[in-house]
Short mmCIF file of N, CA and C in Angstrom, two decimals:
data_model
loop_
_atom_site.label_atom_id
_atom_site.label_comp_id
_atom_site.label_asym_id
_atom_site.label_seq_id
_atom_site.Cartn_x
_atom_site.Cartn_y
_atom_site.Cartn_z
N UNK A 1 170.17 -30.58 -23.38
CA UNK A 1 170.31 -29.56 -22.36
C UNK A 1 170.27 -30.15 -20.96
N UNK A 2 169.32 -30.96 -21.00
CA UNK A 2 169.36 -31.73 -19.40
C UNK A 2 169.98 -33.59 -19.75
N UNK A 3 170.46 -34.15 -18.79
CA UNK A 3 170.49 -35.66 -18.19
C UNK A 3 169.56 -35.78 -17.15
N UNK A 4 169.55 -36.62 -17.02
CA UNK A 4 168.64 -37.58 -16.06
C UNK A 4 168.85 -38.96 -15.79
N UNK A 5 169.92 -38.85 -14.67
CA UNK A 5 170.29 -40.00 -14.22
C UNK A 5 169.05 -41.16 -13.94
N UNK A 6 169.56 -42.23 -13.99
CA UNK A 6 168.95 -43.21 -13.89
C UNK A 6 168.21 -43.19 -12.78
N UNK A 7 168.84 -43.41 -11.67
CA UNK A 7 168.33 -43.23 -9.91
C UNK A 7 167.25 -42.34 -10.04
N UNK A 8 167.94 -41.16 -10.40
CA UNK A 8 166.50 -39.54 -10.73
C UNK A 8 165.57 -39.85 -11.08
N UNK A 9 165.44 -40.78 -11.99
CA UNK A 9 164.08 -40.92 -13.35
C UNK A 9 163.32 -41.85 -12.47
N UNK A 10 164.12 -42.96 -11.80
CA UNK A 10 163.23 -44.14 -11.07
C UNK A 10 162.29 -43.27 -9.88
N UNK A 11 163.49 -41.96 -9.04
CA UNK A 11 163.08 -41.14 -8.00
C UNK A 11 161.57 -40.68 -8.22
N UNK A 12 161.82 -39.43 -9.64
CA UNK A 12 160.96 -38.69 -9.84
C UNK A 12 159.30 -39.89 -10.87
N UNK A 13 159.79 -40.84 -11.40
CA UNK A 13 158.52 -41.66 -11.95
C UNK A 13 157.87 -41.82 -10.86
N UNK A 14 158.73 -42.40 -9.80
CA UNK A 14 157.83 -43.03 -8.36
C UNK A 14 156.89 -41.91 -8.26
N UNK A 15 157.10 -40.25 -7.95
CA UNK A 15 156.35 -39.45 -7.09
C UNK A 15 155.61 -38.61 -7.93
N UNK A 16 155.67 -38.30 -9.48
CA UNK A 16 155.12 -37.45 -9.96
C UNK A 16 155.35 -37.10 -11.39
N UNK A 17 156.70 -38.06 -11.89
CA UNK A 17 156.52 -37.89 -13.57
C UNK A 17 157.02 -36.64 -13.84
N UNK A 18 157.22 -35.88 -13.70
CA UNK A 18 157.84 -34.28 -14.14
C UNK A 18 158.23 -33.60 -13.07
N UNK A 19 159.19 -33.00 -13.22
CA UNK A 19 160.30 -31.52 -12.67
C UNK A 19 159.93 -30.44 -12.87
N UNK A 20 160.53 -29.19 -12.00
CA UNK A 20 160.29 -27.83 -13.08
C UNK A 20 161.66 -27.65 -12.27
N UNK A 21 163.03 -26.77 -13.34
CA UNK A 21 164.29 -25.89 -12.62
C UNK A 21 164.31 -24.92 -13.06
N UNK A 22 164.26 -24.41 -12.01
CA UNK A 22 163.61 -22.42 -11.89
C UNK A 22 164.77 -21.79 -11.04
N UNK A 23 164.82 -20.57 -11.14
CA UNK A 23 165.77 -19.81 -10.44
C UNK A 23 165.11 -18.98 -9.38
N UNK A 24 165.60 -19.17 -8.11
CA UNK A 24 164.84 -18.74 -6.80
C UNK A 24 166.04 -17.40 -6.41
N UNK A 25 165.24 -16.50 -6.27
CA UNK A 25 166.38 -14.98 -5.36
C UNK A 25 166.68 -15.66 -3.98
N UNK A 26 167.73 -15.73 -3.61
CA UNK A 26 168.17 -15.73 -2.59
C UNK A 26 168.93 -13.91 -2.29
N UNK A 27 168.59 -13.10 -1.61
CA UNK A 27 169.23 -12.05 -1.07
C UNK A 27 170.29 -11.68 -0.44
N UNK A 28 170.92 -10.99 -0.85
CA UNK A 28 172.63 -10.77 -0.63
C UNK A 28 172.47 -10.05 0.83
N UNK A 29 173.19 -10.04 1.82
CA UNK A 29 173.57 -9.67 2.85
C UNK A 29 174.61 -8.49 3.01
N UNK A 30 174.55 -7.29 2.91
CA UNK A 30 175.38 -6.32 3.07
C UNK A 30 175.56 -5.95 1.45
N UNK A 31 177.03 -5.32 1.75
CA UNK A 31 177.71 -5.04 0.32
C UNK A 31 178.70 -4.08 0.28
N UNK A 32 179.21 -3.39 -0.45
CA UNK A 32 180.68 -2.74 -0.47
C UNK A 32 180.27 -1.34 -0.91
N UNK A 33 179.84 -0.17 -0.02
CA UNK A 33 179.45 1.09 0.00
C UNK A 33 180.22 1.93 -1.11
N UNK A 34 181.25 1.48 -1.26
CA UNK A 34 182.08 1.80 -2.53
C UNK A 34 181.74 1.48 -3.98
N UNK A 35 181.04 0.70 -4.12
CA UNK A 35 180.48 0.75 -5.54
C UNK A 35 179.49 1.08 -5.84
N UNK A 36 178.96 1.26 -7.32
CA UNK A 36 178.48 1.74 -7.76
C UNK A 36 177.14 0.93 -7.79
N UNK A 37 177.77 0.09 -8.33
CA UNK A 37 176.51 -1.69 -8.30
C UNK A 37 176.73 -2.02 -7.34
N UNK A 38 175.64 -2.84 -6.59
CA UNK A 38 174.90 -3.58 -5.75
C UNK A 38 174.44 -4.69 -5.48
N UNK A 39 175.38 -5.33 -5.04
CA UNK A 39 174.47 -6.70 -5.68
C UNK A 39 173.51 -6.95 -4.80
N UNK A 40 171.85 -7.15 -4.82
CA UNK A 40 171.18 -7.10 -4.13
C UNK A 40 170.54 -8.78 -3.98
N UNK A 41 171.08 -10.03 -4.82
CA UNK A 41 171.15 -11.06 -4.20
C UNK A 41 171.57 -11.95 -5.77
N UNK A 42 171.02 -13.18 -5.69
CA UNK A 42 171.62 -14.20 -6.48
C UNK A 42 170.50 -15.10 -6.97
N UNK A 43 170.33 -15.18 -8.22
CA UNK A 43 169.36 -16.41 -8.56
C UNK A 43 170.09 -17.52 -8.64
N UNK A 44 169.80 -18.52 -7.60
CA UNK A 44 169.68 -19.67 -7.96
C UNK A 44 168.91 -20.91 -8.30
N UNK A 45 169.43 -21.54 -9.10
CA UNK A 45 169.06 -23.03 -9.94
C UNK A 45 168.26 -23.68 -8.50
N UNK A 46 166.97 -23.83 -8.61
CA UNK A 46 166.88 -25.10 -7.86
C UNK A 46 165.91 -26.11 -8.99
N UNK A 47 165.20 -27.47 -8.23
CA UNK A 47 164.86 -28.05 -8.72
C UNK A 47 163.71 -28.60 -7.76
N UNK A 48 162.30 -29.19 -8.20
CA UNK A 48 161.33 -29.46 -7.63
C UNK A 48 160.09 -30.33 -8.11
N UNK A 49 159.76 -30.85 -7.85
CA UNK A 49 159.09 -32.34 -8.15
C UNK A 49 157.52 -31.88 -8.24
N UNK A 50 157.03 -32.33 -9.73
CA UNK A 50 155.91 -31.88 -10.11
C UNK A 50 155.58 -31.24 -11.09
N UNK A 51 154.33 -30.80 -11.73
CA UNK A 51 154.57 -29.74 -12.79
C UNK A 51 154.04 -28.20 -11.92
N UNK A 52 154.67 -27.76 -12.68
CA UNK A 52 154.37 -25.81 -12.36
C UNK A 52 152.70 -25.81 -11.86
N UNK A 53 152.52 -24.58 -11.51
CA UNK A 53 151.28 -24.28 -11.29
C UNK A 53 151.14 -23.05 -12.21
N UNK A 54 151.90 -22.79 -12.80
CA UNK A 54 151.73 -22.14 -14.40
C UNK A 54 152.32 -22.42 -15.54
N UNK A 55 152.39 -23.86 -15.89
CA UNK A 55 153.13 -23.90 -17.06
C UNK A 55 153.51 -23.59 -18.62
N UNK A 56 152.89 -22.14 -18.43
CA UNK A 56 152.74 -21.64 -19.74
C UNK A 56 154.25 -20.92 -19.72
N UNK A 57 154.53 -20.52 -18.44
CA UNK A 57 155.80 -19.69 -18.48
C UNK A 57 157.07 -20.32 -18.26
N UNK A 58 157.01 -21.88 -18.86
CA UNK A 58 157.97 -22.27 -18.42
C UNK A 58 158.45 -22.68 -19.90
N UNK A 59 159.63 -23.62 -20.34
CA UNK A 59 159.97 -23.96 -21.87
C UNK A 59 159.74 -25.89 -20.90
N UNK A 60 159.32 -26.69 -21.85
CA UNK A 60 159.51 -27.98 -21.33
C UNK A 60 159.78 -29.14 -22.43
N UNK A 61 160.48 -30.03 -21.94
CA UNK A 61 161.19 -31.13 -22.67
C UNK A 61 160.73 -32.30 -22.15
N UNK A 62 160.76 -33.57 -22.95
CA UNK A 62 160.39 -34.47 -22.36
C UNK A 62 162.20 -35.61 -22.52
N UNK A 63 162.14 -36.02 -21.25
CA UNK A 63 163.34 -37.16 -21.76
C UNK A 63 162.81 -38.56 -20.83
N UNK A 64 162.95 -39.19 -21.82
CA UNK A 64 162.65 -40.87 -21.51
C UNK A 64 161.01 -40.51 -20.99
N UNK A 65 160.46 -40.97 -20.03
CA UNK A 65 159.52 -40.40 -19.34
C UNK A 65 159.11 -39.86 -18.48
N UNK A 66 160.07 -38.69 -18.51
CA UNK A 66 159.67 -37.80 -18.02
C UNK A 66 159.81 -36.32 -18.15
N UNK A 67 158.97 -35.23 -17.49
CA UNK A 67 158.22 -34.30 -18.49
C UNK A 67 159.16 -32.86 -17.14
N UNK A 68 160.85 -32.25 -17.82
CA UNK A 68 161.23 -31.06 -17.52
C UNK A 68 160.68 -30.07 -17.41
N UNK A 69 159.79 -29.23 -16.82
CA UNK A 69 159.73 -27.57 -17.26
C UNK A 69 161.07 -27.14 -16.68
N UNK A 70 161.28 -25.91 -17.39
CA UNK A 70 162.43 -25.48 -16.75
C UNK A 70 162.40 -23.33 -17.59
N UNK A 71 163.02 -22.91 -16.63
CA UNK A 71 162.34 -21.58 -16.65
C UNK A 71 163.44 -20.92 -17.84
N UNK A 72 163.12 -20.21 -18.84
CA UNK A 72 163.52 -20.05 -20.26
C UNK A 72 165.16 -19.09 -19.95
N UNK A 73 165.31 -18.79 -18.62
CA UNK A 73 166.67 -18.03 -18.56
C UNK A 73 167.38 -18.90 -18.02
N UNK A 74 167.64 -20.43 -17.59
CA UNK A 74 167.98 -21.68 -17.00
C UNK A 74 169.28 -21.43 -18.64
N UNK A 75 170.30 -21.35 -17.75
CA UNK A 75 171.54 -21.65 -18.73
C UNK A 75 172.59 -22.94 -17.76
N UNK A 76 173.28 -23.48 -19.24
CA UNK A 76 174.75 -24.05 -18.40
C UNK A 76 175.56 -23.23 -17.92
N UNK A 77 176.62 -24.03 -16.89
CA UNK A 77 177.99 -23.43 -16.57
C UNK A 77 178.67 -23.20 -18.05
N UNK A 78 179.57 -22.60 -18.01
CA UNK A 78 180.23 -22.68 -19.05
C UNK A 78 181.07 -23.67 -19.36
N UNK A 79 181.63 -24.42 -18.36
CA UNK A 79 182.19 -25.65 -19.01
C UNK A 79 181.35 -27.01 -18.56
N UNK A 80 180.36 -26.77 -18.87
CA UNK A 80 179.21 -27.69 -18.72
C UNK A 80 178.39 -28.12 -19.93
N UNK A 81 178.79 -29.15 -21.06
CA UNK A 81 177.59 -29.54 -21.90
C UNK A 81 176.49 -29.46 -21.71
N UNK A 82 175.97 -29.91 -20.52
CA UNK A 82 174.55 -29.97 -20.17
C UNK A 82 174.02 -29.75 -18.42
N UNK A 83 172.86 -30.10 -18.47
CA UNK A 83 172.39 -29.67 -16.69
C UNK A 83 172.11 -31.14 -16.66
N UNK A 84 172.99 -31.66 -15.34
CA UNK A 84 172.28 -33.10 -14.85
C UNK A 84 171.31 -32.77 -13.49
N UNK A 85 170.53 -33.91 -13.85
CA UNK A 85 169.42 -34.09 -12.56
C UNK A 85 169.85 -35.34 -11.76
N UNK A 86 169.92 -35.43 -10.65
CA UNK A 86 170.75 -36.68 -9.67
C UNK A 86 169.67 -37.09 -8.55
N UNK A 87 169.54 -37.73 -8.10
CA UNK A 87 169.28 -37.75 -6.56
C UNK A 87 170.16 -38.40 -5.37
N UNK A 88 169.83 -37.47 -3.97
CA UNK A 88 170.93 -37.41 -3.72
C UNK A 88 170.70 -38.41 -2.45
N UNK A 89 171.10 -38.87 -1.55
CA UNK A 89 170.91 -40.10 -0.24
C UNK A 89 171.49 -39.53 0.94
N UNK A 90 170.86 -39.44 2.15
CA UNK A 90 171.48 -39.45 3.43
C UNK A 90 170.89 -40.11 4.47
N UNK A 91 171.79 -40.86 4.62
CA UNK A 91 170.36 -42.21 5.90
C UNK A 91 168.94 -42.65 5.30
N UNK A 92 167.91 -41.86 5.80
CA UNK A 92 166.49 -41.94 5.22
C UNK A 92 165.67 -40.93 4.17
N UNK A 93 166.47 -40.50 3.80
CA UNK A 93 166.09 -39.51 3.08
C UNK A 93 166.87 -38.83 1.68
N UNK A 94 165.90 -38.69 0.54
CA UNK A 94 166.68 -38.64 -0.46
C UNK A 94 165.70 -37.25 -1.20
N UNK A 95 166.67 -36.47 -2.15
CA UNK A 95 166.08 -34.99 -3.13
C UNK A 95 167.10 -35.48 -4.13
N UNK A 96 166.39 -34.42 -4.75
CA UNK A 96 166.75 -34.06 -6.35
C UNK A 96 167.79 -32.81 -6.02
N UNK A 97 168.96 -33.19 -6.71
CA UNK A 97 170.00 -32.04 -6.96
C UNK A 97 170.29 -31.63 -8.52
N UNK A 98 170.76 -30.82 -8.86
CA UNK A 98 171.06 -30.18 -10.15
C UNK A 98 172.40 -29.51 -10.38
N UNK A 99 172.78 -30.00 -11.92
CA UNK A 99 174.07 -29.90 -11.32
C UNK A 99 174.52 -29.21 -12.64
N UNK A 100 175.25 -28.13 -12.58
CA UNK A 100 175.46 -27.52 -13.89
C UNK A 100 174.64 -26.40 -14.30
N UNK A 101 173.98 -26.00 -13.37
CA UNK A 101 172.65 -24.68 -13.99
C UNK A 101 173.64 -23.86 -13.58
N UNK A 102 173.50 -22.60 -14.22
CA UNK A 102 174.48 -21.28 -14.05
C UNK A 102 173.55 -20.09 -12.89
N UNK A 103 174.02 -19.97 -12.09
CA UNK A 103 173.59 -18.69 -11.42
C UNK A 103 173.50 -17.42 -11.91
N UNK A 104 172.81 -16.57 -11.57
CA UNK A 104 172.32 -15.15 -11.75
C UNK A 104 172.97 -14.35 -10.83
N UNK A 105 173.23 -13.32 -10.77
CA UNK A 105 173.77 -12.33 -9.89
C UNK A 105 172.75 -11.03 -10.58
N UNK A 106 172.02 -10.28 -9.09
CA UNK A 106 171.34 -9.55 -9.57
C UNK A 106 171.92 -8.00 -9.14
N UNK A 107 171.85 -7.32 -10.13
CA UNK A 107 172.50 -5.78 -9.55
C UNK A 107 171.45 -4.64 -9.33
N UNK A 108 172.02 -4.04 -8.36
CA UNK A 108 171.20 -2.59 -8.49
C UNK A 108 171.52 -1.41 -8.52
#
């Protein structure tokens, strides 16, 4: 279900040994008074360094060494085998990106 690039694994061993990819609401802005549904925002995939501060509610995997939680509605794209974990570089500074988690669209 997940990869874990090489770079990632060296990234995340350095700082903490485990991930959790959870889906965060981001909130939709306006909308089309004409329908019926609503979309009132969007879950997205992020990713974050560490373990949960509740990890009972999470599903978790271990690959090579190191320890995924990841939140039990975390799906692929559809033309995605799996979810990769990367890290990413700009000048001095480097994160964890994710690549392949499927978004949520939430209605009301």
């Amino acid at each position: 279900m997940f990869i874990v690039e090489q770079a990632a694994a060296q990234y995340i061993n350095k700082r903490s040994g485990s991930v959790v990819v959870s889906l965060k609401l981001e909130p939709a802005m306006g909308g089309c008074a004409c329908s019926t549904q609503h979309i009132t925002g969007s879950y997205l995939p992020v990713i974050t360094l560490g373990p949960p501060t509740e990890p009972d509610q999470y599903n978790r995997v271990s690959i090579e060494d190191i320890t995924v939680f990841y939140a039990p509605n975390i799906q692929p794209k559809a033309d995605y085998p799996s979810m990769v974990i990367r890290v990413k570089k700009m000048l001095f500074w480097s994160w964890l990106e994710i690549e392949g988690a499927k978004p949520i669209a939430s209605f009301k």
